[in-house]
PDB file of C-alpha atoms in Angstrom:
ATOM      1  CA  UNK N   1      -0.023  -0.188  -0.155  1.00 52.00           C
ATOM      2  CA  UNK N   2       1.390   3.267  -0.825  1.00 66.00           C
ATOM      3  CA  UNK N   3       1.637   6.033   1.730  1.00 79.00           C
ATOM      4  CA  UNK N   4      -0.656   8.999   1.676  1.00 89.00           C
ATOM      5  CA  UNK N   5       1.005  12.294   0.089  1.00 89.00           C
ATOM      6  CA  UNK N   6       1.313  14.149   3.565  1.00 91.00           C
ATOM      7  CA  UNK N   7       3.074  11.260   4.897  1.00 93.00           C
ATOM      8  CA  UNK N   8       5.526  11.192   1.999  1.00 94.00           C
ATOM      9  CA  UNK N   9       6.048  14.775   2.339  1.00 95.00           C
ATOM     10  CA  UNK N  10       7.016  14.389   6.364  1.00 94.00           C
ATOM     11  CA  UNK N  11       9.115  11.354   5.531  1.00 95.00           C
ATOM     12  CA  UNK N  12      11.145  13.725   3.107  1.00 96.00           C
ATOM     13  CA  UNK N  13      11.273  16.636   5.655  1.00 95.00           C
ATOM     14  CA  UNK N  14      12.550  14.219   8.581  1.00 96.00           C
ATOM     15  CA  UNK N  15      16.106  14.382   7.168  1.00 97.00           C
ATOM     16  CA  UNK N  16      18.124  17.509   8.158  1.00 96.00           C
ATOM     17  CA  UNK N  17      19.967  17.585   4.670  1.00 96.00           C
ATOM     18  CA  UNK N  18      16.736  17.738   2.780  1.00 97.00           C
ATOM     19  CA  UNK N  19      15.667  20.639   5.082  1.00 96.00           C
ATOM     20  CA  UNK N  20      18.673  22.348   4.576  1.00 97.00           C
ATOM     21  CA  UNK N  21      18.225  22.054   0.944  1.00 96.00           C
ATOM     22  CA  UNK N  22      14.497  23.404   0.773  1.00 96.00           C
ATOM     23  CA  UNK N  23      15.765  26.347   3.257  1.00 95.00           C
ATOM     24  CA  UNK N  24      18.472  27.006   0.230  1.00 96.00           C
ATOM     25  CA  UNK N  25      15.582  26.907  -2.398  1.00 96.00           C
ATOM     26  CA  UNK N  26      13.526  29.456  -0.620  1.00 94.00           C
ATOM     27  CA  UNK N  27      16.091  31.887  -1.723  1.00 94.00           C
ATOM     28  CA  UNK N  28      15.190  30.961  -5.447  1.00 93.00           C
ATOM     29  CA  UNK N  29      16.167  28.075  -8.071  1.00 93.00           C
ATOM     30  CA  UNK N  30      19.655  26.312  -7.962  1.00 94.00           C
ATOM     31  CA  UNK N  31      21.711  23.710  -9.795  1.00 92.00           C
ATOM     32  CA  UNK N  32      22.616  20.027  -8.054  1.00 91.00           C
ATOM     33  CA  UNK N  33      26.229  21.534  -7.716  1.00 91.00           C
ATOM     34  CA  UNK N  34      24.885  24.802  -6.127  1.00 93.00           C
ATOM     35  CA  UNK N  35      22.848  22.929  -3.720  1.00 94.00           C
ATOM     36  CA  UNK N  36      25.843  20.448  -2.796  1.00 93.00           C
ATOM     37  CA  UNK N  37      28.359  23.114  -1.917  1.00 93.00           C
ATOM     38  CA  UNK N  38      27.554  23.295   1.529  1.00 93.00           C
ATOM     39  CA  UNK N  39      27.612  19.418   2.287  1.00 93.00           C
ATOM     40  CA  UNK N  40      30.386  17.094   2.439  1.00 92.00           C
ATOM     41  CA  UNK N  41      28.726  14.646   0.331  1.00 91.00           C
ATOM     42  CA  UNK N  42      29.072  13.702  -3.331  1.00 92.00           C
ATOM     43  CA  UNK N  43      26.785  15.058  -6.156  1.00 90.00           C
ATOM     44  CA  UNK N  44      25.078  11.328  -6.541  1.00 93.00           C
ATOM     45  CA  UNK N  45      24.350  11.651  -2.763  1.00 94.00           C
ATOM     46  CA  UNK N  46      22.692  15.143  -3.161  1.00 94.00           C
ATOM     47  CA  UNK N  47      20.941  13.852  -6.101  1.00 93.00           C
ATOM     48  CA  UNK N  48      19.364  11.117  -4.185  1.00 96.00           C
ATOM     49  CA  UNK N  49      18.141  13.642  -1.584  1.00 96.00           C
ATOM     50  CA  UNK N  50      16.598  15.733  -4.236  1.00 96.00           C
ATOM     51  CA  UNK N  51      14.734  12.696  -5.987  1.00 96.00           C
ATOM     52  CA  UNK N  52      13.273  12.161  -2.379  1.00 97.00           C
ATOM     53  CA  UNK N  53      12.221  15.703  -2.388  1.00 97.00           C
ATOM     54  CA  UNK N  54      11.018  15.568  -5.846  1.00 95.00           C
ATOM     55  CA  UNK N  55       9.121  12.236  -5.388  1.00 95.00           C
ATOM     56  CA  UNK N  56       7.276  13.972  -2.315  1.00 95.00           C
ATOM     57  CA  UNK N  57       6.398  16.967  -4.550  1.00 94.00           C
ATOM     58  CA  UNK N  58       8.272  19.365  -2.333  1.00 96.00           C
ATOM     59  CA  UNK N  59      10.556  20.544  -5.432  1.00 96.00           C
ATOM     60  CA  UNK N  60      10.387  20.508  -9.147  1.00 93.00           C
ATOM     61  CA  UNK N  61      13.361  20.109 -11.456  1.00 89.00           C
ATOM     62  CA  UNK N  62      13.472  21.818 -14.853  1.00 83.00           C
ATOM     63  CA  UNK N  63      15.459  21.579 -17.852  1.00 80.00           C
ATOM     64  CA  UNK N  64      17.164  24.698 -19.472  1.00 72.00           C
ATOM     65  CA  UNK N  65      19.943  23.471 -22.108  1.00 69.00           C
ATOM     66  CA  UNK N  66      22.205  21.668 -19.904  1.00 74.00           C
ATOM     67  CA  UNK N  67      21.134  23.081 -16.632  1.00 76.00           C
ATOM     68  CA  UNK N  68      18.630  21.339 -14.418  1.00 81.00           C
ATOM     69  CA  UNK N  69      17.380  23.958 -11.938  1.00 92.00           C
ATOM     70  CA  UNK N  70      15.658  22.708  -8.725  1.00 93.00           C
ATOM     71  CA  UNK N  71      12.747  24.790  -7.579  1.00 94.00           C
ATOM     72  CA  UNK N  72      10.671  24.799  -4.362  1.00 94.00           C
ATOM     73  CA  UNK N  73       7.234  23.697  -4.828  1.00 92.00           C
ATOM     74  CA  UNK N  74       5.382  26.369  -2.407  1.00 89.00           C
ATOM     75  CA  UNK N  75       2.015  24.848  -2.996  1.00 90.00           C
ATOM     76  CA  UNK N  76       3.281  21.533  -1.737  1.00 88.00           C
ATOM     77  CA  UNK N  77       4.718  23.245   1.522  1.00 88.00           C
ATOM     78  CA  UNK N  78       1.238  24.936   1.978  1.00 90.00           C
ATOM     79  CA  UNK N  79      -0.452  21.427   2.204  1.00 89.00           C
ATOM     80  CA  UNK N  80       2.204  20.678   5.169  1.00 90.00           C
ATOM     81  CA  UNK N  81       1.395  23.984   6.652  1.00 90.00           C
ATOM     82  CA  UNK N  82      -2.375  23.498   6.590  1.00 90.00           C
ATOM     83  CA  UNK N  83      -1.999  20.314   8.387  1.00 89.00           C
ATOM     84  CA  UNK N  84       0.272  21.863  11.077  1.00 89.00           C
ATOM     85  CA  UNK N  85      -1.932  24.982  11.676  1.00 89.00           C
ATOM     86  CA  UNK N  86      -4.645  22.846  13.294  1.00 85.00           C
ATOM     87  CA  UNK N  87      -2.090  21.524  15.908  1.00 85.00           C
ATOM     88  CA  UNK N  88      -0.601  25.224  16.208  1.00 84.00           C
ATOM     89  CA  UNK N  89      -3.870  26.494  17.198  1.00 84.00           C
ATOM     90  CA  UNK N  90      -4.262  23.885  19.879  1.00 83.00           C
ATOM     91  CA  UNK N  91      -0.694  24.424  21.367  1.00 84.00           C
ATOM     92  CA  UNK N  92      -1.414  28.218  21.299  1.00 85.00           C
ATOM     93  CA  UNK N  93      -4.947  27.474  23.088  1.00 82.00           C
ATOM     94  CA  UNK N  94      -2.955  25.471  25.643  1.00 84.00           C
ATOM     95  CA  UNK N  95      -0.429  28.247  26.273  1.00 85.00           C
ATOM     96  CA  UNK N  96      -3.021  30.715  26.423  1.00 82.00           C
ATOM     97  CA  UNK N  97      -4.885  28.704  29.205  1.00 87.00           C
ATOM     98  CA  UNK N  98      -1.545  28.426  30.982  1.00 86.00           C
ATOM     99  CA  UNK N  99      -0.847  32.185  30.874  1.00 84.00           C
ATOM    100  CA  UNK N 100      -4.265  32.928  32.110  1.00 87.00           C
ATOM    101  CA  UNK N 101      -3.837  30.387  35.098  1.00 88.00           C
ATOM    102  CA  UNK N 102      -0.428  31.734  35.956  1.00 88.00           C
ATOM    103  CA  UNK N 103      -1.818  35.214  36.023  1.00 88.00           C
ATOM    104  CA  UNK N 104      -4.718  34.389  38.416  1.00 87.00           C
ATOM    105  CA  UNK N 105      -2.107  32.476  40.690  1.00 75.00           C
ATOM    106  CA  UNK N 106      -0.882  34.807  43.512  1.00 76.00           C
ATOM    107  CA  UNK N 107       2.805  35.726  43.090  1.00 68.00           C
ATOM    108  CA  UNK N 108       4.124  35.056  46.594  1.00 58.00           C
ATOM    109  CA  UNK N 109       1.982  31.711  47.016  1.00 56.00           C
ATOM    110  CA  UNK N 110       5.216  29.318  46.561  1.00 58.00           C
ATOM    111  CA  UNK N 111       7.379  31.275  48.908  1.00 52.00           C
ATOM    112  CA  UNK N 112       4.527  31.440  51.639  1.00 54.00           C
ATOM    113  CA  UNK N 113       4.089  27.855  51.368  1.00 57.00           C
ATOM    114  CA  UNK N 114       7.866  27.308  51.895  1.00 57.00           C
ATOM    115  CA  UNK N 115       7.826  29.679  54.983  1.00 57.00           C
ATOM    116  CA  UNK N 116       4.795  27.524  56.505  1.00 58.00           C
ATOM    117  CA  UNK N 117       6.666  24.403  56.670  1.00 60.00           C
ATOM    118  CA  UNK N 118       9.469  25.827  58.845  1.00 56.00           C
TER     119      UNK N 118
END
């Protein structure tokens, strides 16, 4: 059974090298050689990472004469963000409740309890 597209995207994003490649592509299209420059790995190894990103739909690879530029697919990244936003709202609501609780708690309560014990 094939994994759903969102699972494939998250699997691709799980690798720090691939995340670094995506971060570079935010700046604009780049060649495999440009993308490989900051890494201590061979061009074929970087190409394997690019294939994973391409299969996940996170990048596209064009062809312009001898140059095959890689581009970030913003729409595919939006799909990941749409999934995450639901959880972001949950986390923010939890933090808002914690903040409200802490504001209600008297400030000296902890130190008063410690003095009562002595």
